[in-house]
PDB file of C-alpha atoms in Angstrom:
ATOM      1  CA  UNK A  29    -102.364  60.901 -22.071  1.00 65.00           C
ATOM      2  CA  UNK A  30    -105.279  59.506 -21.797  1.00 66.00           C
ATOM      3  CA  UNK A  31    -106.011  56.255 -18.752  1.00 72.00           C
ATOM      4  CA  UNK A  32    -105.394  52.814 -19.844  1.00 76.00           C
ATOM      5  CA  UNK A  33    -104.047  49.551 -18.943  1.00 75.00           C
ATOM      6  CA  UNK A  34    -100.268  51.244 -19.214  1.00 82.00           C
ATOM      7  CA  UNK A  35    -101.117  53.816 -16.650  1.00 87.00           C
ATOM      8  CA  UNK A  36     -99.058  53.020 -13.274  1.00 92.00           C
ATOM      9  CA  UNK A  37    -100.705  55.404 -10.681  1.00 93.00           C
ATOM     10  CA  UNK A  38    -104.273  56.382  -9.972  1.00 93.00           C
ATOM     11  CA  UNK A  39    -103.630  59.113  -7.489  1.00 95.00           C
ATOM     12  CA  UNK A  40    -106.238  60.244  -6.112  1.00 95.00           C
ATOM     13  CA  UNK A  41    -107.101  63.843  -4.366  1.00 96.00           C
ATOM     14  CA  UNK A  42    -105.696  67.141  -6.799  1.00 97.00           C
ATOM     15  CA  UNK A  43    -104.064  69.131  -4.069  1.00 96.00           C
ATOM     16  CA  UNK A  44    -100.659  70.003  -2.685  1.00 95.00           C
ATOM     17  CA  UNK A  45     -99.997  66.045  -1.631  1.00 95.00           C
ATOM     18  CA  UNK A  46    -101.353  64.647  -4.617  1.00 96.00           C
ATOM     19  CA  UNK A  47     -99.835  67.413  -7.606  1.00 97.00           C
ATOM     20  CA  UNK A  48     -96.257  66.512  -6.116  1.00 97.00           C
ATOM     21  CA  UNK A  49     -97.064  62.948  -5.926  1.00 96.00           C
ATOM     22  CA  UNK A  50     -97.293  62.862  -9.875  1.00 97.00           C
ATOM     23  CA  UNK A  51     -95.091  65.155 -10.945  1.00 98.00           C
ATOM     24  CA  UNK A  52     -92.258  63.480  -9.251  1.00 97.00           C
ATOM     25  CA  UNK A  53     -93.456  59.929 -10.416  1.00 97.00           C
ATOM     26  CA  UNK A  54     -93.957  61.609 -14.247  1.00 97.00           C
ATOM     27  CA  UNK A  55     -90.623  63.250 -13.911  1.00 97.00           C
ATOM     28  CA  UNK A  56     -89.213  59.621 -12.825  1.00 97.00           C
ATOM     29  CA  UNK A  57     -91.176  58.232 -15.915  1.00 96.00           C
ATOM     30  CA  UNK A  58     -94.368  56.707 -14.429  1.00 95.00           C
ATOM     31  CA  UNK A  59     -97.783  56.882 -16.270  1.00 94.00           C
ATOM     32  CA  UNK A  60    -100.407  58.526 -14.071  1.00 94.00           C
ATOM     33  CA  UNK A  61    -103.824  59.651 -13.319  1.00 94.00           C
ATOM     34  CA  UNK A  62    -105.096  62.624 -11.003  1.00 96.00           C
ATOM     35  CA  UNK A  63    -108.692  62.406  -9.863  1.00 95.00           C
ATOM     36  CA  UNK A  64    -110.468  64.994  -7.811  1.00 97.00           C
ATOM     37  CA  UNK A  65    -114.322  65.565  -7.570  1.00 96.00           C
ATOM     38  CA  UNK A  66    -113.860  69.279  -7.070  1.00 97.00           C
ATOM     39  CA  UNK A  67    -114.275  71.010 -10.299  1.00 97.00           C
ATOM     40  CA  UNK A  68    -110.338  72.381 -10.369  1.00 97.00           C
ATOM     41  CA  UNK A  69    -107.233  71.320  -8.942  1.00 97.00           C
ATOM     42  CA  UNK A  70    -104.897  72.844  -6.158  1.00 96.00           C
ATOM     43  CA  UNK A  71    -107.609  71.777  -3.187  1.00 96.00           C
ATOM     44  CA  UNK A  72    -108.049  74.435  -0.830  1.00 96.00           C
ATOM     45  CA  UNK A  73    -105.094  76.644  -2.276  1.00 96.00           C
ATOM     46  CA  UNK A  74    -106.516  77.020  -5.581  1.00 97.00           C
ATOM     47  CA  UNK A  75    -106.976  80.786  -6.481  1.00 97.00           C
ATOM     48  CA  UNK A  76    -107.548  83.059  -9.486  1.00 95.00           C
ATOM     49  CA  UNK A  77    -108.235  86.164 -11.276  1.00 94.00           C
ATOM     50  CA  UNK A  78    -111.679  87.760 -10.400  1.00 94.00           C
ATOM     51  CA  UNK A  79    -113.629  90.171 -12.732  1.00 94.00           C
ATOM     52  CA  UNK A  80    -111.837  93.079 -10.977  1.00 96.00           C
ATOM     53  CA  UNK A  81    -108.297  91.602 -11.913  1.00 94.00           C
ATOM     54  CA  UNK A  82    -107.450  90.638  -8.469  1.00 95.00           C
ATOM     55  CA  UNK A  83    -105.669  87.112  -7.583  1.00 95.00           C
ATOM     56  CA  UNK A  84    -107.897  86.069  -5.000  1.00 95.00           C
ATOM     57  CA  UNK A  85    -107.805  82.897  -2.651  1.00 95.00           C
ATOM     58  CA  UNK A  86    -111.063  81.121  -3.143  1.00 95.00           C
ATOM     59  CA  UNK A  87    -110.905  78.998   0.447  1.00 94.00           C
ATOM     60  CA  UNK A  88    -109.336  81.787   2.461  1.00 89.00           C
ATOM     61  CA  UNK A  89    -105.754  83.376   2.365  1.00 88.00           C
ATOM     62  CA  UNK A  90    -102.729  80.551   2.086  1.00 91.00           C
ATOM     63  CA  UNK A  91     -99.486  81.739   3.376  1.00 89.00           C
ATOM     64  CA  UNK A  92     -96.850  79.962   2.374  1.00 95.00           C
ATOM     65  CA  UNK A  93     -93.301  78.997   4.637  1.00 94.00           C
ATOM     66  CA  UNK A  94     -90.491  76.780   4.977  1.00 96.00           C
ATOM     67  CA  UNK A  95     -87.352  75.863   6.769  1.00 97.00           C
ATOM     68  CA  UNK A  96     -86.809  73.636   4.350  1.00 98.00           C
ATOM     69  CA  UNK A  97     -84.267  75.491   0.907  1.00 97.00           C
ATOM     70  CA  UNK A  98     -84.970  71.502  -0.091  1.00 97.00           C
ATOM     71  CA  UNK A  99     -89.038  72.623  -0.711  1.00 97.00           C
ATOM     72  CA  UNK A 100     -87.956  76.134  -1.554  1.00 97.00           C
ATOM     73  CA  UNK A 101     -85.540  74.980  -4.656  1.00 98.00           C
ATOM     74  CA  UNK A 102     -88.060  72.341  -5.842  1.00 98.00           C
ATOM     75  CA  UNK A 103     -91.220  74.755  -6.046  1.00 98.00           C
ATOM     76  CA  UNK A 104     -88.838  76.832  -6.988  1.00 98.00           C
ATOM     77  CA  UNK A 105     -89.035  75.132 -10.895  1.00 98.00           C
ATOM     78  CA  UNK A 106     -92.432  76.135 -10.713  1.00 98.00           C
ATOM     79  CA  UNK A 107     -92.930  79.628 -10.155  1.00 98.00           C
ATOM     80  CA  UNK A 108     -91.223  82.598  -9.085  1.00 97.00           C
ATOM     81  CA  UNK A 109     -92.073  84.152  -5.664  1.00 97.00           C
ATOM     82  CA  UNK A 110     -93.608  87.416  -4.032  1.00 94.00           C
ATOM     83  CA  UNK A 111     -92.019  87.767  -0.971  1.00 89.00           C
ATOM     84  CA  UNK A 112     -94.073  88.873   2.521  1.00 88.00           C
ATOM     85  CA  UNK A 113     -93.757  88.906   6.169  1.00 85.00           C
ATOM     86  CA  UNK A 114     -96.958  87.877   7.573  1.00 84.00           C
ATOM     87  CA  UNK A 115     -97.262  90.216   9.933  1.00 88.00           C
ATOM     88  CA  UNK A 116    -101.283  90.934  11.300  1.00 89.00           C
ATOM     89  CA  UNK A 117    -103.157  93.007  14.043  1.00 93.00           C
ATOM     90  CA  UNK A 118    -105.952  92.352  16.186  1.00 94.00           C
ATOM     91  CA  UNK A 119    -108.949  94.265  17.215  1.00 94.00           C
ATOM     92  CA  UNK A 120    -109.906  94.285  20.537  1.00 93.00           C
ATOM     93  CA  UNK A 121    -111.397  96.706  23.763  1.00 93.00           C
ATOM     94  CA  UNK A 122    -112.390  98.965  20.474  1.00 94.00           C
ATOM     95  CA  UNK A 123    -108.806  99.644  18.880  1.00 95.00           C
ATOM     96  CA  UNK A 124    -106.000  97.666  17.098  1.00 97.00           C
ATOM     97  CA  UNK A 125    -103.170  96.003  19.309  1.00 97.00           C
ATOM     98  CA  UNK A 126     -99.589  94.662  17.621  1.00 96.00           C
ATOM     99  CA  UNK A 127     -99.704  90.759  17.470  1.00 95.00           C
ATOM    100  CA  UNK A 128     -98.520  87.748  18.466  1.00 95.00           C
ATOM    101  CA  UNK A 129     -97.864  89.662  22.062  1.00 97.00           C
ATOM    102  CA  UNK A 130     -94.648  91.063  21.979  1.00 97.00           C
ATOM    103  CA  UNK A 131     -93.292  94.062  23.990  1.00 97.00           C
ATOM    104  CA  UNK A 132     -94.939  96.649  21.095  1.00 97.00           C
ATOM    105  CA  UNK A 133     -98.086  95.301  22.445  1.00 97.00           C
ATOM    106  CA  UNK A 134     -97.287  95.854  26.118  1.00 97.00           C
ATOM    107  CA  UNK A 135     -96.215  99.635  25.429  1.00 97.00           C
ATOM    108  CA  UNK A 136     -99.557 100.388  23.789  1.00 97.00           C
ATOM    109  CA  UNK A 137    -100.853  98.626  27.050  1.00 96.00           C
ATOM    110  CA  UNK A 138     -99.371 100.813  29.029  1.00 96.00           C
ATOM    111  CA  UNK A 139     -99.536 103.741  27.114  1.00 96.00           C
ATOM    112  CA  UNK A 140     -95.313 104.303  26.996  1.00 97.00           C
ATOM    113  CA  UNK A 141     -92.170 103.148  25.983  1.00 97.00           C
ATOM    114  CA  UNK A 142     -90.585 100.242  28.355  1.00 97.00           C
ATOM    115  CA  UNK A 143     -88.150  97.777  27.876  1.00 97.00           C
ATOM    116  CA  UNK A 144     -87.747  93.975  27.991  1.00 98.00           C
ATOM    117  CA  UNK A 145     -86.534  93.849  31.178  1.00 98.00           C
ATOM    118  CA  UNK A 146     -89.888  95.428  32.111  1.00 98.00           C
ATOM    119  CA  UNK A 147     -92.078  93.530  30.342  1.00 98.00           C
ATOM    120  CA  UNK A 148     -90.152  90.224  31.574  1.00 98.00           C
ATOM    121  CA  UNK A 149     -90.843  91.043  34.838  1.00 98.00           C
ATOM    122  CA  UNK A 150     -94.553  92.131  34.222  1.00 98.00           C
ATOM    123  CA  UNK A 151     -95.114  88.849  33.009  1.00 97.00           C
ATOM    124  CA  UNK A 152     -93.889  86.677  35.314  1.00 97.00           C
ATOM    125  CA  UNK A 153     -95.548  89.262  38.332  1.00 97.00           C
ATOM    126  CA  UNK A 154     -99.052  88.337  36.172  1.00 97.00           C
ATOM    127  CA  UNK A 155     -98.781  84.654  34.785  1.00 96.00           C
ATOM    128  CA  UNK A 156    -100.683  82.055  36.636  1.00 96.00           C
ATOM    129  CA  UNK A 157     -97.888  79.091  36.704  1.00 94.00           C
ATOM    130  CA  UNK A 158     -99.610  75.977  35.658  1.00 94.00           C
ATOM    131  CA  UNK A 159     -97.315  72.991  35.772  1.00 90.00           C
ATOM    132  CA  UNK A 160     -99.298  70.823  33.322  1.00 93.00           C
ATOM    133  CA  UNK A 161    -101.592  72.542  31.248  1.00 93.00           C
ATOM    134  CA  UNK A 162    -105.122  70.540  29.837  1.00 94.00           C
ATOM    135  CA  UNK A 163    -106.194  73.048  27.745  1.00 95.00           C
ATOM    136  CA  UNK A 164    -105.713  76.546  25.448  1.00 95.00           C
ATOM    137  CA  UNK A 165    -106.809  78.763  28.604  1.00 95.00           C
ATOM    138  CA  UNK A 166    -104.375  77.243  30.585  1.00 96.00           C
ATOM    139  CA  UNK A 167    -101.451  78.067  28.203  1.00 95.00           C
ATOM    140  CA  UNK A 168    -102.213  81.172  27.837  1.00 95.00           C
ATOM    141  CA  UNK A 169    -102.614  82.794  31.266  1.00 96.00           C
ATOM    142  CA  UNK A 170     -99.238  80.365  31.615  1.00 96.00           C
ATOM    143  CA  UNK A 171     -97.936  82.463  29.813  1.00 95.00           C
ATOM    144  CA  UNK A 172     -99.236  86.065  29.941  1.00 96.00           C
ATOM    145  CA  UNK A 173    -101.780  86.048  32.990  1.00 96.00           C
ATOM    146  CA  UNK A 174    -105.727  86.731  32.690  1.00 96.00           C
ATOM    147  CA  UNK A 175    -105.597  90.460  31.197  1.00 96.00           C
ATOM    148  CA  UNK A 176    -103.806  89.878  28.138  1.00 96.00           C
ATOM    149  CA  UNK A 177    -105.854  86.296  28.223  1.00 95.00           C
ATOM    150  CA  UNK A 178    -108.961  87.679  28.030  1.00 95.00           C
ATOM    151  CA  UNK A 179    -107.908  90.310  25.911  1.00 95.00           C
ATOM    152  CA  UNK A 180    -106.907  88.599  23.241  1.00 94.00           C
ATOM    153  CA  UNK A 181    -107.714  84.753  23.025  1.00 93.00           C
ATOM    154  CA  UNK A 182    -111.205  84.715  25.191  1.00 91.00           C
ATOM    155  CA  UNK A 183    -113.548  86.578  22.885  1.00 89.00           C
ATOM    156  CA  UNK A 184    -111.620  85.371  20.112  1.00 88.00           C
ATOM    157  CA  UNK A 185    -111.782  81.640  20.343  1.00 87.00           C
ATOM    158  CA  UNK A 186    -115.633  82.427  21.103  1.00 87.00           C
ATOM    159  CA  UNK A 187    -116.182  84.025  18.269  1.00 86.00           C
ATOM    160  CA  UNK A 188    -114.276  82.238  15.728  1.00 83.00           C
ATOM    161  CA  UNK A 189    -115.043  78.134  16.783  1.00 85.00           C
ATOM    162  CA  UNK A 190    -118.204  79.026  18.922  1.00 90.00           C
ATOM    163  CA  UNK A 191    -115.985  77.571  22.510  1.00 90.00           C
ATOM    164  CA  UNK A 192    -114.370  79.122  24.872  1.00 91.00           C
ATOM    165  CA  UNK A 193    -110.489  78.582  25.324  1.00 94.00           C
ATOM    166  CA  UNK A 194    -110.922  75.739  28.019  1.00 93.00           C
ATOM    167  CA  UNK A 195    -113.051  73.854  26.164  1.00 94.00           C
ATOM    168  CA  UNK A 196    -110.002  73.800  23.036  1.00 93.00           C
ATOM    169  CA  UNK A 197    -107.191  71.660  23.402  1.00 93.00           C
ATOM    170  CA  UNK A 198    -103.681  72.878  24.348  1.00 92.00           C
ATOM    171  CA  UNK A 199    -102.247  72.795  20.977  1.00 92.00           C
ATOM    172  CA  UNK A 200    -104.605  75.441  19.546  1.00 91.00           C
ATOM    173  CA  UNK A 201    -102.442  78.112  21.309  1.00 87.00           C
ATOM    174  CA  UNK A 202     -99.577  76.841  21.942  1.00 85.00           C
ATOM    175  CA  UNK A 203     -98.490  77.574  19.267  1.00 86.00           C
ATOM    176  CA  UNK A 204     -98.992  81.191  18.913  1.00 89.00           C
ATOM    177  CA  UNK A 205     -96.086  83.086  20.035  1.00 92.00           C
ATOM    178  CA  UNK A 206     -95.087  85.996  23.356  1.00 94.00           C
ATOM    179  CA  UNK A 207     -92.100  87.671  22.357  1.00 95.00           C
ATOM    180  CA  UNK A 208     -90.363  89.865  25.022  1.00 97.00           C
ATOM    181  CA  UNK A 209     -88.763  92.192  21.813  1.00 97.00           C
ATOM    182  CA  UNK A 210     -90.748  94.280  18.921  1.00 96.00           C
ATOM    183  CA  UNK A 211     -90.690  91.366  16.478  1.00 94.00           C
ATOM    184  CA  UNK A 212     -94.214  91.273  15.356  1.00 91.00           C
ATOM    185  CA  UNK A 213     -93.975  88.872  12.858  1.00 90.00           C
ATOM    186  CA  UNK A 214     -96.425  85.772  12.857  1.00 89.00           C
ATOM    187  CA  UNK A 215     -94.276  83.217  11.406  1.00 88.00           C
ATOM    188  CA  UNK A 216     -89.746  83.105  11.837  1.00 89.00           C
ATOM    189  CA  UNK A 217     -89.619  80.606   8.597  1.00 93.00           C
ATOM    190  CA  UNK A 218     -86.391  81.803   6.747  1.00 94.00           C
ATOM    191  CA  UNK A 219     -88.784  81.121   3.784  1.00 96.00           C
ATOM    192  CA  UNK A 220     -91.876  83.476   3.311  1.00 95.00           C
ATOM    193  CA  UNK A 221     -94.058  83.928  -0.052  1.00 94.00           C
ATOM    194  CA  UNK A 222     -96.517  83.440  -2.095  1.00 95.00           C
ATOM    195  CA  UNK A 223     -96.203  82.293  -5.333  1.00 97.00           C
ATOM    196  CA  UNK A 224     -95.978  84.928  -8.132  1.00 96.00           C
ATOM    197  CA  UNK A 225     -98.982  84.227 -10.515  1.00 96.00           C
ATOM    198  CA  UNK A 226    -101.086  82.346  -7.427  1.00 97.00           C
ATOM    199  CA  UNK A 227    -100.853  78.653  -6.735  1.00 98.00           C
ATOM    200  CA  UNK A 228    -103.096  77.102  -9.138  1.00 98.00           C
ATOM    201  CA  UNK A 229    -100.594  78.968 -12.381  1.00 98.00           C
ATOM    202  CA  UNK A 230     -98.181  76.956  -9.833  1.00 98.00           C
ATOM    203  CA  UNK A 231     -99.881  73.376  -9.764  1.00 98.00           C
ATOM    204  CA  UNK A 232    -100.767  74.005 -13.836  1.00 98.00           C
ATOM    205  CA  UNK A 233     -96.884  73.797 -14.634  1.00 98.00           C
ATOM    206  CA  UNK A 234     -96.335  70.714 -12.339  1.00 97.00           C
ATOM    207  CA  UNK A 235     -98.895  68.638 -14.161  1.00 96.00           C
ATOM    208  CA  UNK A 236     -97.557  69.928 -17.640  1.00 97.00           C
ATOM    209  CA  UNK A 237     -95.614  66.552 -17.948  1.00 97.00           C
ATOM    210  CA  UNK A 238     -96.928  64.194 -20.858  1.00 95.00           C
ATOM    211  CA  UNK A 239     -97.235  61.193 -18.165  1.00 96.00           C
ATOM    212  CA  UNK A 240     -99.968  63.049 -16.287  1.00 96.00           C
ATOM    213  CA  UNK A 241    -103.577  63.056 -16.729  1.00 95.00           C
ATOM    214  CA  UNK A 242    -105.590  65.218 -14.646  1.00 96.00           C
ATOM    215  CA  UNK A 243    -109.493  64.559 -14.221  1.00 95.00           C
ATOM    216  CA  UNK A 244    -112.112  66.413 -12.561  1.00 97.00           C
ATOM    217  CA  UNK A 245    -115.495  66.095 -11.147  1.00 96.00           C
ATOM    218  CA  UNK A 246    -114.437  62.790 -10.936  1.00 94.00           C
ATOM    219  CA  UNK A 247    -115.356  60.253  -8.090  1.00 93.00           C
ATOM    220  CA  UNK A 248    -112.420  57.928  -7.588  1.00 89.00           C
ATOM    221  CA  UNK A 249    -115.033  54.959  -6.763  1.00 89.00           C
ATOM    222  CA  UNK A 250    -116.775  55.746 -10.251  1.00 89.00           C
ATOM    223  CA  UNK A 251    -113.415  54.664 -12.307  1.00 87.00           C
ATOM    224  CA  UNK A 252    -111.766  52.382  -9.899  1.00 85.00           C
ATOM    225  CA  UNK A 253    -112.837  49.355 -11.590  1.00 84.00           C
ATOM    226  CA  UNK A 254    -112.318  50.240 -14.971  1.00 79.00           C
ATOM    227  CA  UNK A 255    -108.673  49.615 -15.074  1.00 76.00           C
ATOM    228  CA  UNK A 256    -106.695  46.993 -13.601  1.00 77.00           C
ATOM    229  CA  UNK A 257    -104.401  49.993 -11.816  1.00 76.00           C
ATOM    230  CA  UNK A 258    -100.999  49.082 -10.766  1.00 79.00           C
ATOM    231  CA  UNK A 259    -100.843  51.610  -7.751  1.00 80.00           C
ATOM    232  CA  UNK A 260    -103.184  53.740  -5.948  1.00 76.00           C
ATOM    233  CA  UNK A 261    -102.123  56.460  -3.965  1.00 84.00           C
ATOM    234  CA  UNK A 262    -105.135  58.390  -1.737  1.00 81.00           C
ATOM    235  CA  UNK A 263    -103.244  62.317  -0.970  1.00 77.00           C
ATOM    236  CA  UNK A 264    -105.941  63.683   1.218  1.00 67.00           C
TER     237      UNK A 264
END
């Protein structure tokens, strides 16, 4: 399909917003057009196969999950998955440590086997209550106290944004985990994966729908005024 007058959506932005965005107005019977001035689609979750034969993740690792069976079933059409638990470790005082902080981590702080109950009560004998926290260093040692603060989260945030935990807002960290039990999972999503062949194998089936035409390296603003577009729908 190439763009013309009969062409009902200009949407613009090739990622995960925009590639459902036409494939559920093509599948509904709308005409439309893709834009994106990168030089592929899938934004930052487009991958591929390297030299080596390797499916790699060009803009870092994404990890997909859901609650939703709704998203599940309807990527579902798509691809087929490779399930994961997202499970990680971090590196710190020169060795590896179990995380999010969960009582695995406290028995290799320790250097034994303990309990819940144990580590319950170490944590609330070393958090720093904080009735209204401003920032990521005050949810933290909220939470865990100042050793397990500035053994995991202080050098990190340093290193990886170039501030140090006060200076980041709450949210950063608030939403990283302390479990009390061994779970050492990241994420709890019921739904965990990746897709099969990589995302952009993914994104290449959702746009194989007659009504869609994908363009790339393309600027929006350079083909705006060429047709007198019916809808325009910005996914970034």
């Amino acid at each position: 399909m190439e763009p013309d007058a009969s062409t009902d959506f200009l949407i613009i932005g090739a990622g995960f917003s925009g590639l459902v965005i036409a494939e559920r107005l093509a599948a509904a019977g709308w005409k439309c057009v893709v834009v994106d001035r990168r030089n592929h689609l899938g934004g930052n979750a487009y991958d591929g196969i390297n030299q080596a034969g390797v499916l790699v993740h060009h803009y870092g690792p994404h990890y997909f999950r859901t609650n939703s069976q709704r998203i599940v079933d309807y990527l579902s059409a798509f691809t087929e998955w490779h399930a994961v638990n997202y499970t990680i470790k971090s590196h710190a005082r020169g060795r590896y440590w179990s995380f999010p902080i969960n009582l695995n981590t406290f028995e290799e702080l320790i250097g034994r086997e303990t309990t819940t109950a144990e580590f319950t009560s170490w944590l609330e004998q070393n958090r720093i209550p904080i009735d209204a926290p401003q920032n990521s260093e005050d949810v933290i040692i909220s939470q865990v106290g100042r050793e397990l603060y500035e053994t995991f989260f202080q050098g990190y945030t340093r290193k990886q944004w170039g501030l140090d935990p006060s200076e980041l807002d709450k949210s950063v960290t608030a939403r990283i985990p302390t479990r009390t039990n061994t779970d050492d999972r990241y994420f709890t999503d019921t739904f965990q994966g990746m897709p099969l062949n990589g995302y952009t194998a993914m994104f290449e089936r959702m746009l194989d729908h007659p009504n869609i035409k994908l363009m790339l390296n393309t600027d929006y603003r350079d083909i705006v005024d060429l047709l007198p577009w019916k809808h325009m729908v910005y996914s970034g």
